[in-house]
Amino acid sequence: MKSDQRYMKPGRSHGSTWFFVLNIPPDLRGHPRFMTSGGKQATKVTESLGTKDPDKARELRDQRLAYWNRQFRMLRHGPSDEDIQEEAVEIFRATLKVEAARPADWGWKPPVDYLRRLDTEIGVHVHKEMRDFLGRTGAVLEPGTEPYRKIGEAFLKAKVAAGGFGAMLPLPDGRWVRADEQHLPPLPQIEPPVAPSEPKPLPPPHRAKDAPETFSEAFERYLATELDGTSEDTIRDYRRKVKVFTDKVGDLPLAKITDHTAVEFLDGYLMGERKQKPMTRNTYAVLFAAVYKCAIRRKKVRDNPFEGQRIKQVTAHYEPFTDQEIGVLFADAKLEVAPAQYDTATVLPWASLIAAYTGCRLEEVASLKVADIKETNGIWYFQFCPDGNGKTKAATRVVPLHHELIDAGLLRYRDALPKESMLFPGLKGKSSKPGKLGPKLGDAFGRWRKRLGIVRPGVNFHSFRHAVGDRLRKAGVAEDDRAAVLGHEDQRITSRVYGHDGPGLYRLRAIVDKINYGAPGFRAR
């Protein structure tokens, strides 16, 4: 019997972290709490459970399910006394974590009368918790009112009980209950709040004995047994395709999916209704055929309805940029070291320049972080895909900064950002391609080059990558050295030769410096 995975889904690669997934009730989807930044209604709650252990994940799943059922109830009916107590427990636990690291060097002078003291302490110490709690419950309460003080006092007591630095509870007789003096008599001891009840585990799901394996179950087995080493981005894309299929035809048992079902989905739905190209249609057919091959091997089904469903397609062809086109692009580019606003317009020139002198892929440059530009022994370099989430294993690589990037002010641009920031913090993804930052950047680049009259067939952002490969080849750089810069799969490349902490970094810098567009004197602006 399949383990209980209700309200759960695994991460994007085999053996990764589990996630909690819960449908938002239809009557609450219009609530401001569940509206996206684009003004659309969210339909699901998705949270990381922070563990790869399925048993621990199920335990945490039960807790999150109880939490969200309580949130839904409060949004419908308002908070009860038990809800206030439950929230006080959460504040108590959170305050304990904060106080473990807080320096004990802050001071505070209390105000004068009791109610003003209470309002001040609520405003200073639990204002954020009040705002969050009232926002989630939909309650509208004004500071200084009795209902507002009732909740604020409960939250304030929780912080005092946890030893929150500076937290004080005023008493009507003029005394104070201080978090750091509770052990001293005769002030009353504020006890930690106690949760009303622990969430009960979900009852086991009802499943018929020897129930046939469904398509989504077969896909999960395929991920677990056939795709070791596949990138997270690819796994995410596979999951999206499976969801498109099951949303359209349902999560049917494998044997119920016929050749007719496959053709209607691939041709009628993907190419007909969704206007997908043959290449996209074929990626669905190949993936789903592989899922069935895995199931056939496990003797879960006999026929493969997606076998032989590929159709002819026109292979994409990319052209490298000419020196003249590169010159036109960067003569128009405005490279701002400290832009007043970080958005796609300010990102585009920098991302294009980086691609022109590294050959990186669109998603690779869009996903760069400030920390991905590093220095060793006086050599600055990019660390692409350090988390192993690139298109291939070879996508994780180091590429030294070309002198044109340094001269253009890239390091000054980087230093103007917080250390934990994305290199392009204003870059946003597209709702149609979740989890990716590159598509919107690619669209903006397309509009830019067309405005400048660069409209040859086969030319787009990927042409930077081909331009780098073309210039290195013409400069006499060996194929395996070009592969090291571009992140192509090549078994001859090893970390011993190209590691960022060894002599290979000097060799890579010499290779990168061979990238040249036109006659000497061309400068990236």
Short mmCIF file of C-alpha atoms in Angstrom, two decimals:
data_model
loop_
_atom_site.label_atom_id
_atom_site.label_comp_id
_atom_site.label_asym_id
_atom_site.label_seq_id
_atom_site.Cartn_x
_atom_site.Cartn_y
_atom_site.Cartn_z
CA MET A 1 0.00 0.00 0.00
CA LYS A 2 1.28 3.44 -0.86
CA SER A 3 2.29 5.52 2.19
CA ASP A 4 -0.06 8.30 3.26
CA GLN A 5 0.95 11.38 1.26
CA ARG A 6 -2.27 13.38 1.51
CA TYR A 7 -1.62 17.14 1.55
CA MET A 8 2.06 16.39 0.79
CA LYS A 9 4.29 16.37 -2.26
CA PRO A 10 8.02 15.70 -2.64
CA GLY A 11 10.44 18.36 -3.84
CA ARG A 12 11.75 18.81 -7.33
CA SER A 13 14.33 16.01 -7.19
CA HIS A 14 14.44 12.53 -5.71
CA GLY A 15 15.20 12.51 -1.99
CA SER A 16 14.54 16.24 -1.52
CA THR A 17 12.46 18.14 1.04
CA TRP A 18 8.72 17.44 1.39
CA PHE A 19 6.08 20.17 0.96
CA PHE A 20 2.66 20.71 2.51
CA VAL A 21 -0.07 21.47 -0.06
CA LEU A 22 -3.66 22.38 0.84
CA ASN A 23 -6.48 23.69 -1.33
CA ILE A 24 -7.89 27.02 -0.14
CA PRO A 25 -11.68 26.75 0.34
CA PRO A 26 -13.46 28.39 -2.62
CA ASP A 27 -15.37 30.80 -0.36
CA LEU A 28 -12.08 32.21 0.99
CA ARG A 29 -10.10 32.56 -2.23
CA GLY A 30 -11.22 36.15 -2.68
CA HIS A 31 -9.94 37.12 0.79
CA PRO A 32 -7.03 39.64 0.67
CA ARG A 33 -4.82 37.14 2.48
CA PHE A 34 -5.02 34.79 -0.51
CA MET A 35 -4.60 37.30 -3.33
CA THR A 36 -1.35 37.29 -5.30
CA SER A 37 0.70 40.42 -5.96
CA GLY A 38 -0.81 40.44 -9.45
CA GLY A 39 -4.35 40.57 -8.07
CA LYS A 40 -5.22 36.93 -8.80
CA GLN A 41 -6.86 34.52 -6.39
CA ALA A 42 -4.53 31.87 -4.96
CA THR A 43 -5.99 28.39 -4.91
CA LYS A 44 -3.47 26.51 -2.79
CA VAL A 45 -1.25 26.89 0.25
CA THR A 46 2.22 25.43 -0.35
CA GLU A 47 4.81 25.30 2.46
CA SER A 48 8.11 23.51 2.92
CA LEU A 49 8.00 20.93 5.71
CA GLY A 50 11.77 21.24 6.13
CA THR A 51 12.53 17.52 6.18
CA LYS A 52 13.38 14.74 3.77
CA ASP A 53 12.05 12.08 6.16
CA PRO A 54 8.51 11.09 5.04
CA ASP A 55 7.51 10.00 8.57
CA LYS A 56 8.59 13.31 10.09
CA ALA A 57 6.95 15.11 7.16
CA ARG A 58 3.61 13.40 7.92
CA GLU A 59 3.85 14.51 11.55
CA LEU A 60 4.52 18.10 10.48
CA ARG A 61 1.79 17.81 7.86
CA ASP A 62 -0.75 17.06 10.59
CA GLN A 63 0.36 20.16 12.50
CA ARG A 64 0.13 22.43 9.46
CA LEU A 65 -3.27 21.00 8.52
CA ALA A 66 -4.57 21.80 12.01
CA TYR A 67 -3.07 25.28 11.80
CA TRP A 68 -4.62 26.11 8.44
CA ASN A 69 -8.02 24.67 9.34
CA ARG A 70 -7.94 27.01 12.33
CA GLN A 71 -6.97 29.94 10.08
CA PHE A 72 -9.86 29.17 7.71
CA ARG A 73 -12.30 28.99 10.64
CA MET A 74 -11.08 32.33 12.05
CA LEU A 75 -11.44 34.02 8.68
CA ARG A 76 -15.05 32.84 8.53
CA HIS A 77 -16.13 33.38 12.16
CA GLY A 78 -13.47 35.54 13.87
CA PRO A 79 -11.01 34.49 16.62
CA SER A 80 -12.22 32.67 19.72
CA ASP A 81 -10.59 32.72 23.18
CA GLU A 82 -8.91 29.43 22.25
CA ASP A 83 -7.52 31.03 19.08
CA ILE A 84 -6.05 33.91 21.09
CA GLN A 85 -4.47 31.40 23.49
CA GLU A 86 -3.06 29.40 20.57
CA GLU A 87 -1.56 32.53 19.04
CA ALA A 88 -0.05 33.49 22.41
CA VAL A 89 1.70 30.09 22.45
CA GLU A 90 3.18 30.79 19.02
CA ILE A 91 4.40 34.21 20.17
CA PHE A 92 5.92 32.62 23.29
CA ARG A 93 7.85 30.09 21.22
CA ALA A 94 9.00 32.68 18.69
CA THR A 95 10.13 35.05 21.44
CA LEU A 96 12.23 32.32 23.07
CA LYS A 97 14.14 31.92 19.80
CA VAL A 98 14.67 35.67 19.40
CA GLU A 99 15.83 36.21 22.97
CA ALA A 100 18.46 33.46 22.78
CA ALA A 101 20.57 35.75 20.59
CA ARG A 102 19.58 39.25 21.75
CA PRO A 103 22.31 41.34 23.50
CA ALA A 104 21.30 42.42 26.99
CA ASP A 105 22.18 46.11 26.67
CA TRP A 106 18.89 47.82 25.90
CA GLY A 107 17.04 50.09 28.31
CA TRP A 108 13.48 51.46 28.54
CA LYS A 109 11.72 54.12 30.62
CA PRO A 110 8.01 53.45 31.17
CA PRO A 111 5.25 56.02 30.55
CA VAL A 112 2.94 57.39 33.25
CA ASP A 113 -0.61 55.97 33.71
CA TYR A 114 -1.76 52.35 33.41
CA LEU A 115 -3.78 52.33 30.17
CA ARG A 116 -1.25 54.50 28.40
CA ARG A 117 1.50 52.22 29.71
CA LEU A 118 -0.35 49.16 28.45
CA ASP A 119 -1.00 50.72 25.03
CA THR A 120 2.64 51.76 24.76
CA GLU A 121 3.98 48.30 25.67
CA ILE A 122 1.61 46.67 23.18
CA GLY A 123 2.73 49.12 20.49
CA VAL A 124 6.44 48.62 21.24
CA HIS A 125 6.68 44.87 21.81
CA VAL A 126 3.77 43.10 20.08
CA HIS A 127 2.73 45.55 17.35
CA LYS A 128 3.93 43.23 14.56
CA GLU A 129 2.24 40.19 16.12
CA MET A 130 -1.02 42.16 16.52
CA ARG A 131 -0.91 43.34 12.91
CA ASP A 132 -0.23 39.83 11.59
CA PHE A 133 -2.88 38.18 13.77
CA LEU A 134 -5.61 40.72 12.96
CA GLY A 135 -4.70 40.54 9.27
CA ARG A 136 -5.03 36.77 9.21
CA THR A 137 -8.30 36.70 11.14
CA GLY A 138 -9.90 39.59 9.28
CA ALA A 139 -10.71 41.39 12.57
CA VAL A 140 -10.74 45.20 12.45
CA LEU A 141 -9.78 46.61 15.86
CA GLU A 142 -8.46 50.05 16.73
CA PRO A 143 -5.49 50.47 19.13
CA GLY A 144 -6.59 51.78 22.50
CA THR A 145 -9.91 49.91 22.48
CA GLU A 146 -10.80 47.23 25.02
CA PRO A 147 -10.89 44.31 22.49
CA TYR A 148 -7.53 45.41 21.07
CA ARG A 149 -6.02 45.61 24.58
CA LYS A 150 -7.41 42.18 25.51
CA ILE A 151 -5.53 40.51 22.66
CA GLY A 152 -2.44 42.69 23.09
CA GLU A 153 -2.22 41.91 26.82
CA ALA A 154 -2.34 38.16 26.12
CA PHE A 155 0.45 38.48 23.54
CA LEU A 156 2.46 40.75 25.84
CA LYS A 157 2.21 38.21 28.67
CA ALA A 158 3.56 35.57 26.32
CA LYS A 159 6.65 37.67 25.61
CA VAL A 160 7.17 38.48 29.28
CA ALA A 161 6.93 34.79 30.15
CA ALA A 162 9.51 33.99 27.50
CA GLY A 163 11.95 36.57 28.89
CA GLY A 164 11.64 38.91 25.92
CA PHE A 165 14.24 41.64 26.34
CA GLY A 166 12.68 44.90 27.49
CA ALA A 167 9.16 43.42 27.61
CA MET A 168 7.14 44.69 30.58
CA LEU A 169 3.55 44.19 31.68
CA PRO A 170 2.06 47.21 33.53
CA LEU A 171 -0.29 46.50 36.41
CA PRO A 172 -3.26 48.69 37.45
CA ASP A 173 -1.64 49.38 40.85
CA GLY A 174 1.33 51.05 39.15
CA ARG A 175 3.78 48.15 39.38
CA TRP A 176 5.46 46.45 36.43
CA VAL A 177 6.01 42.79 35.65
CA ARG A 178 9.39 42.72 33.94
CA ALA A 179 10.59 39.82 31.87
CA ASP A 180 14.02 39.89 33.52
CA GLU A 181 12.70 40.16 37.11
CA GLN A 182 10.01 37.51 37.32
CA HIS A 183 12.08 35.48 39.77
CA LEU A 184 11.94 38.35 42.29
CA PRO A 185 9.01 38.49 44.75
CA PRO A 186 6.38 39.81 45.17
CA LEU A 187 5.62 40.33 41.46
CA PRO A 188 3.37 37.65 39.98
CA GLN A 189 5.02 35.02 37.78
CA ILE A 190 3.66 35.05 34.23
CA GLU A 191 3.29 31.42 33.21
CA PRO A 192 3.95 30.38 29.61
CA PRO A 193 0.75 29.97 27.64
CA VAL A 194 -0.39 26.42 27.05
CA ALA A 195 -1.74 25.25 23.73
CA PRO A 196 -5.42 24.25 24.01
CA SER A 197 -4.79 20.89 22.32
CA GLU A 198 -2.31 19.06 20.15
CA PRO A 199 -3.30 18.35 16.53
CA LYS A 200 -4.51 14.83 15.98
CA PRO A 201 -2.91 12.78 13.21
CA LEU A 202 -4.96 12.19 10.10
CA PRO A 203 -6.81 8.90 10.03
CA PRO A 204 -5.32 6.48 7.49
CA PRO A 205 -6.67 6.95 3.97
CA HIS A 206 -9.13 4.43 2.64
CA ARG A 207 -7.65 2.52 -0.26
CA ALA A 208 -8.94 -0.61 -1.86
CA LYS A 209 -6.64 -3.60 -1.70
CA ASP A 210 -4.52 -3.99 -4.83
CA ALA A 211 -5.91 -0.73 -6.27
CA PRO A 212 -4.50 -0.05 -9.76
CA GLU A 213 -1.62 2.40 -9.99
CA THR A 214 -2.60 5.86 -11.19
CA PHE A 215 -0.63 8.02 -13.61
CA SER A 216 0.68 10.36 -10.88
CA GLU A 217 1.75 7.38 -8.76
CA ALA A 218 3.57 5.89 -11.75
CA PHE A 219 5.28 9.23 -12.32
CA GLU A 220 6.53 9.33 -8.71
CA ARG A 221 7.96 5.83 -9.10
CA TYR A 222 9.60 6.93 -12.34
CA LEU A 223 11.23 9.86 -10.54
CA ALA A 224 12.43 7.64 -7.73
CA THR A 225 13.99 4.94 -9.92
CA GLU A 226 14.94 6.47 -13.27
CA LEU A 227 16.04 10.09 -12.82
CA ASP A 228 18.97 10.12 -10.43
CA GLY A 229 21.11 13.21 -11.13
CA THR A 230 18.47 15.11 -13.09
CA SER A 231 18.47 18.85 -12.33
CA GLU A 232 15.83 20.41 -10.09
CA ASP A 233 14.63 22.68 -12.89
CA THR A 234 13.99 19.65 -15.11
CA ILE A 235 12.15 17.82 -12.32
CA ARG A 236 10.02 20.91 -11.74
CA ASP A 237 9.18 21.06 -15.44
CA TYR A 238 8.24 17.36 -15.44
CA ARG A 239 5.90 17.88 -12.51
CA ARG A 240 4.24 20.79 -14.26
CA LYS A 241 3.63 18.66 -17.35
CA VAL A 242 2.12 15.85 -15.29
CA LYS A 243 -0.17 18.35 -13.58
CA VAL A 244 -1.32 19.71 -16.95
CA PHE A 245 -2.20 16.16 -17.99
CA THR A 246 -4.00 15.12 -14.78
CA ASP A 247 -5.88 18.43 -14.60
CA LYS A 248 -7.18 17.80 -18.12
CA VAL A 249 -7.98 14.06 -18.12
CA GLY A 250 -7.86 13.22 -14.40
CA ASP A 251 -5.43 11.09 -12.42
CA LEU A 252 -6.61 7.88 -14.09
CA PRO A 253 -5.34 4.34 -13.54
CA LEU A 254 -2.65 3.54 -16.10
CA ALA A 255 -4.78 0.95 -17.89
CA LYS A 256 -7.60 3.46 -18.37
CA ILE A 257 -5.42 5.80 -20.45
CA THR A 258 -5.80 4.67 -24.05
CA ASP A 259 -4.18 5.60 -27.37
CA HIS A 260 -7.23 7.78 -28.04
CA THR A 261 -6.71 9.56 -24.67
CA ALA A 262 -3.08 10.24 -25.56
CA VAL A 263 -3.86 11.60 -29.04
CA GLU A 264 -6.71 13.79 -27.79
CA PHE A 265 -4.43 15.27 -25.13
CA LEU A 266 -1.35 15.77 -27.33
CA ASP A 267 -3.09 16.95 -30.49
CA GLY A 268 -6.52 18.16 -29.45
CA TYR A 269 -5.59 19.86 -26.19
CA LEU A 270 -1.89 20.84 -26.36
CA MET A 271 -1.70 21.79 -30.04
CA GLY A 272 -5.37 22.65 -30.51
CA GLU A 273 -6.59 24.46 -27.42
CA ARG A 274 -3.25 25.61 -25.98
CA LYS A 275 -1.60 26.31 -29.36
CA GLN A 276 1.64 24.58 -28.32
CA LYS A 277 4.39 23.96 -30.87
CA PRO A 278 5.31 20.43 -32.06
CA MET A 279 8.53 20.55 -30.03
CA THR A 280 6.60 21.19 -26.80
CA ARG A 281 4.05 18.51 -27.70
CA ASN A 282 6.87 16.01 -28.24
CA THR A 283 8.42 16.70 -24.85
CA TYR A 284 5.13 15.63 -23.24
CA ALA A 285 4.96 12.50 -25.40
CA VAL A 286 8.55 11.46 -24.61
CA LEU A 287 8.16 12.04 -20.86
CA PHE A 288 4.85 10.19 -20.57
CA ALA A 289 6.15 7.30 -22.71
CA ALA A 290 9.09 6.97 -20.30
CA VAL A 291 6.69 6.87 -17.32
CA TYR A 292 4.82 4.01 -18.97
CA LYS A 293 8.04 2.13 -19.82
CA CYS A 294 8.97 2.25 -16.14
CA ALA A 295 5.50 0.97 -15.18
CA ILE A 296 5.67 -1.83 -17.79
CA ARG A 297 9.01 -2.91 -16.36
CA ARG A 298 7.35 -3.12 -12.93
CA LYS A 299 4.46 -5.08 -14.46
CA LYS A 300 1.84 -2.46 -13.54
CA VAL A 301 0.51 -2.16 -17.10
CA ARG A 302 1.02 -3.90 -20.45
CA ASP A 303 0.49 -1.22 -23.12
CA ASN A 304 2.13 2.17 -23.63
CA PRO A 305 -0.35 4.64 -25.20
CA PHE A 306 2.38 7.30 -25.63
CA GLU A 307 4.80 5.05 -27.51
CA GLY A 308 5.34 6.29 -31.07
CA GLN A 309 3.43 9.53 -30.50
CA ARG A 310 6.23 11.89 -31.54
CA ILE A 311 5.66 13.96 -34.67
CA LYS A 312 8.08 15.76 -37.00
CA GLN A 313 9.26 19.16 -35.87
CA VAL A 314 11.50 21.95 -37.06
CA THR A 315 14.74 21.96 -35.07
CA ALA A 316 15.56 25.29 -33.45
CA HIS A 317 18.59 26.97 -34.99
CA TYR A 318 20.51 29.80 -33.35
CA GLU A 319 22.91 32.23 -35.00
CA PRO A 320 25.78 34.00 -33.22
CA PHE A 321 25.70 37.78 -33.12
CA THR A 322 27.96 39.60 -35.57
CA ASP A 323 30.49 42.14 -34.33
CA GLN A 324 28.32 44.87 -35.81
CA GLU A 325 25.23 43.68 -33.94
CA ILE A 326 27.16 43.49 -30.67
CA GLY A 327 28.36 47.03 -31.26
CA VAL A 328 24.83 48.31 -31.97
CA LEU A 329 23.46 46.68 -28.82
CA PHE A 330 26.02 48.02 -26.40
CA ALA A 331 26.22 51.46 -28.01
CA ASP A 332 22.56 51.74 -26.97
CA ALA A 333 22.98 50.13 -23.55
CA LYS A 334 22.88 52.22 -20.38
CA LEU A 335 24.86 50.46 -17.64
CA GLU A 336 23.85 51.96 -14.29
CA VAL A 337 26.12 51.13 -11.35
CA ALA A 338 23.55 52.23 -8.73
CA PRO A 339 20.14 52.57 -10.41
CA ALA A 340 17.41 54.44 -8.57
CA GLN A 341 15.12 51.48 -9.19
CA TYR A 342 16.01 47.88 -9.94
CA ASP A 343 13.75 46.57 -12.70
CA THR A 344 13.93 44.73 -16.00
CA ALA A 345 15.07 47.88 -17.83
CA THR A 346 18.13 48.34 -15.59
CA VAL A 347 18.86 44.60 -15.50
CA LEU A 348 18.82 44.04 -19.26
CA PRO A 349 22.09 45.82 -20.23
CA TRP A 350 24.10 44.17 -17.45
CA ALA A 351 22.65 40.69 -18.06
CA SER A 352 23.36 41.04 -21.78
CA LEU A 353 26.93 42.18 -21.20
CA ILE A 354 27.60 39.28 -18.84
CA ALA A 355 26.18 36.82 -21.39
CA ALA A 356 28.30 38.39 -24.14
CA TYR A 357 31.51 37.74 -22.18
CA THR A 358 30.69 34.41 -20.51
CA GLY A 359 28.30 32.61 -22.89
CA CYS A 360 26.02 31.81 -19.97
CA ARG A 361 22.42 30.70 -20.50
CA LEU A 362 19.47 33.03 -19.98
CA GLU A 363 18.34 31.43 -16.71
CA GLU A 364 21.92 31.22 -15.44
CA VAL A 365 22.48 34.98 -15.65
CA ALA A 366 18.97 35.78 -14.36
CA SER A 367 19.56 33.61 -11.26
CA LEU A 368 22.93 35.08 -10.26
CA LYS A 369 23.36 36.26 -6.68
CA VAL A 370 25.74 38.92 -5.37
CA ALA A 371 27.65 36.13 -3.62
CA ASP A 372 28.17 34.35 -6.96
CA ILE A 373 30.80 36.92 -7.97
CA LYS A 374 33.92 35.89 -6.06
CA GLU A 375 37.65 36.54 -5.93
CA THR A 376 40.61 34.17 -5.47
CA ASN A 377 44.26 35.22 -5.70
CA GLY A 378 43.29 38.48 -7.39
CA ILE A 379 41.08 36.83 -10.02
CA TRP A 380 37.37 37.70 -10.06
CA TYR A 381 35.03 35.04 -11.36
CA PHE A 382 31.38 33.96 -11.61
CA GLN A 383 30.17 30.82 -9.84
CA PHE A 384 27.31 29.64 -12.06
CA CYS A 385 24.67 27.24 -10.70
CA PRO A 386 26.46 26.59 -7.37
CA ASP A 387 23.45 24.66 -6.05
CA GLY A 388 23.61 22.17 -8.92
CA ASN A 389 20.29 23.37 -10.35
CA GLY A 390 21.54 24.10 -13.87
CA LYS A 391 20.50 22.51 -17.13
CA THR A 392 23.25 19.86 -16.84
CA LYS A 393 25.83 18.85 -14.25
CA ALA A 394 28.46 20.75 -16.25
CA ALA A 395 26.41 23.95 -15.84
CA THR A 396 27.92 24.25 -12.36
CA ARG A 397 31.17 25.99 -13.25
CA VAL A 398 33.43 28.99 -12.68
CA VAL A 399 34.04 31.63 -15.38
CA PRO A 400 36.50 34.49 -14.77
CA LEU A 401 35.28 38.04 -15.33
CA HIS A 402 36.37 39.45 -18.68
CA HIS A 403 38.22 42.77 -18.32
CA GLU A 404 35.37 44.47 -20.22
CA LEU A 405 32.96 43.57 -17.40
CA ILE A 406 35.32 44.97 -14.77
CA ASP A 407 35.98 48.13 -16.79
CA ALA A 408 32.23 48.64 -17.27
CA GLY A 409 31.76 48.79 -13.48
CA LEU A 410 30.21 45.39 -12.71
CA LEU A 411 32.06 45.10 -9.39
CA ARG A 412 30.84 48.54 -8.34
CA TYR A 413 27.31 47.50 -9.33
CA ARG A 414 27.68 44.38 -7.18
CA ASP A 415 29.10 46.27 -4.19
CA ALA A 416 26.09 48.63 -4.18
CA LEU A 417 23.80 45.69 -3.34
CA PRO A 418 23.34 43.83 -0.02
CA LYS A 419 25.56 40.76 0.29
CA GLU A 420 22.57 38.39 0.47
CA SER A 421 20.78 39.96 -2.52
CA MET A 422 20.15 38.62 -5.97
CA LEU A 423 22.45 40.30 -8.48
CA PHE A 424 19.32 41.51 -10.31
CA PRO A 425 16.77 42.03 -7.48
CA GLY A 426 14.22 43.77 -9.70
CA LEU A 427 13.85 40.82 -12.06
CA LYS A 428 10.48 39.05 -11.76
CA GLY A 429 9.25 35.76 -13.17
CA LYS A 430 6.27 35.07 -15.43
CA SER A 431 3.16 33.43 -14.04
CA SER A 432 3.10 31.12 -17.06
CA LYS A 433 6.58 29.79 -16.20
CA PRO A 434 6.78 29.53 -12.40
CA GLY A 435 10.17 29.18 -10.78
CA LYS A 436 12.08 30.85 -13.64
CA LEU A 437 13.41 34.41 -13.89
CA GLY A 438 14.78 34.18 -17.43
CA PRO A 439 11.64 34.28 -19.62
CA LYS A 440 10.66 37.88 -18.83
CA LEU A 441 14.28 38.96 -19.35
CA GLY A 442 14.30 37.14 -22.70
CA ASP A 443 11.10 38.90 -23.76
CA ALA A 444 12.59 42.30 -22.88
CA PHE A 445 15.75 41.49 -24.85
CA GLY A 446 13.65 40.53 -27.87
CA ARG A 447 11.94 43.92 -27.84
CA TRP A 448 15.28 45.69 -27.42
CA ARG A 449 17.06 44.04 -30.35
CA LYS A 450 14.05 44.47 -32.64
CA ARG A 451 13.92 48.18 -31.80
CA LEU A 452 17.56 48.37 -32.88
CA GLY A 453 16.82 46.53 -36.14
CA ILE A 454 18.46 43.21 -35.16
CA VAL A 455 15.86 40.86 -36.63
CA ARG A 456 17.77 38.11 -38.44
CA PRO A 457 16.24 34.59 -38.22
CA GLY A 458 17.82 32.50 -35.46
CA VAL A 459 18.93 35.50 -33.37
CA ASN A 460 17.82 35.87 -29.75
CA PHE A 461 19.39 36.01 -26.27
CA HIS A 462 20.87 32.53 -26.79
CA SER A 463 22.92 34.04 -29.63
CA PHE A 464 25.29 35.48 -27.00
CA ARG A 465 26.17 31.91 -26.05
CA HIS A 466 26.82 31.00 -29.70
CA ALA A 467 28.79 34.22 -30.17
CA VAL A 468 31.16 33.30 -27.32
CA GLY A 469 31.64 29.79 -28.68
CA ASP A 470 32.23 31.21 -32.16
CA ARG A 471 34.81 33.80 -31.01
CA LEU A 472 36.70 31.26 -28.90
CA ARG A 473 36.78 28.78 -31.77
CA LYS A 474 38.11 31.43 -34.16
CA ALA A 475 40.74 32.37 -31.53
CA GLY A 476 42.04 28.79 -31.64
CA VAL A 477 40.71 27.70 -28.23
CA ALA A 478 40.44 23.92 -27.95
CA GLU A 479 37.00 22.28 -27.80
CA ASP A 480 37.36 21.02 -24.22
CA ASP A 481 38.47 24.49 -23.07
CA ARG A 482 35.43 26.04 -24.76
CA ALA A 483 33.25 23.45 -23.03
CA ALA A 484 34.68 24.45 -19.65
CA VAL A 485 33.64 28.08 -20.18
CA LEU A 486 30.22 27.34 -21.67
CA GLY A 487 29.27 24.51 -19.31
CA HIS A 488 28.91 21.84 -21.99
CA GLU A 489 29.00 18.21 -20.95
CA ASP A 490 32.52 16.89 -21.61
CA GLN A 491 34.03 14.00 -19.72
CA ARG A 492 37.54 15.33 -20.38
CA ILE A 493 36.97 18.31 -18.12
CA THR A 494 37.74 17.73 -14.43
CA SER A 495 37.71 19.85 -11.31
CA ARG A 496 41.43 19.13 -10.97
CA VAL A 497 42.12 21.18 -14.10
CA TYR A 498 39.47 23.86 -13.73
CA GLY A 499 38.91 24.12 -9.98
CA HIS A 500 38.47 27.69 -8.73
CA ASP A 501 41.14 27.22 -6.06
CA GLY A 502 43.96 26.01 -8.30
CA PRO A 503 46.11 27.04 -11.25
CA GLY A 504 43.23 26.28 -13.63
CA LEU A 505 41.63 29.64 -12.78
CA TYR A 506 44.54 31.48 -14.41
CA ARG A 507 44.18 29.32 -17.49
CA LEU A 508 40.44 30.02 -17.66
CA ARG A 509 41.04 33.78 -17.38
CA ALA A 510 43.41 33.63 -20.34
CA ILE A 511 40.74 31.77 -22.34
CA VAL A 512 37.96 34.21 -21.44
CA ASP A 513 40.13 37.18 -22.36
CA LYS A 514 40.24 35.84 -25.92
CA ILE A 515 36.58 36.81 -26.36
CA ASN A 516 36.79 39.84 -28.65
CA TYR A 517 34.14 41.68 -30.65
CA GLY A 518 35.58 43.62 -33.53
CA ALA A 519 38.63 45.80 -33.82
CA PRO A 520 40.58 46.96 -30.75
CA GLY A 521 38.91 50.01 -29.37
CA PHE A 522 35.44 48.48 -29.02
CA ARG A 523 34.42 49.14 -25.43
CA ALA A 524 31.40 47.98 -23.47
CA ARG A 525 29.78 51.20 -22.28
#
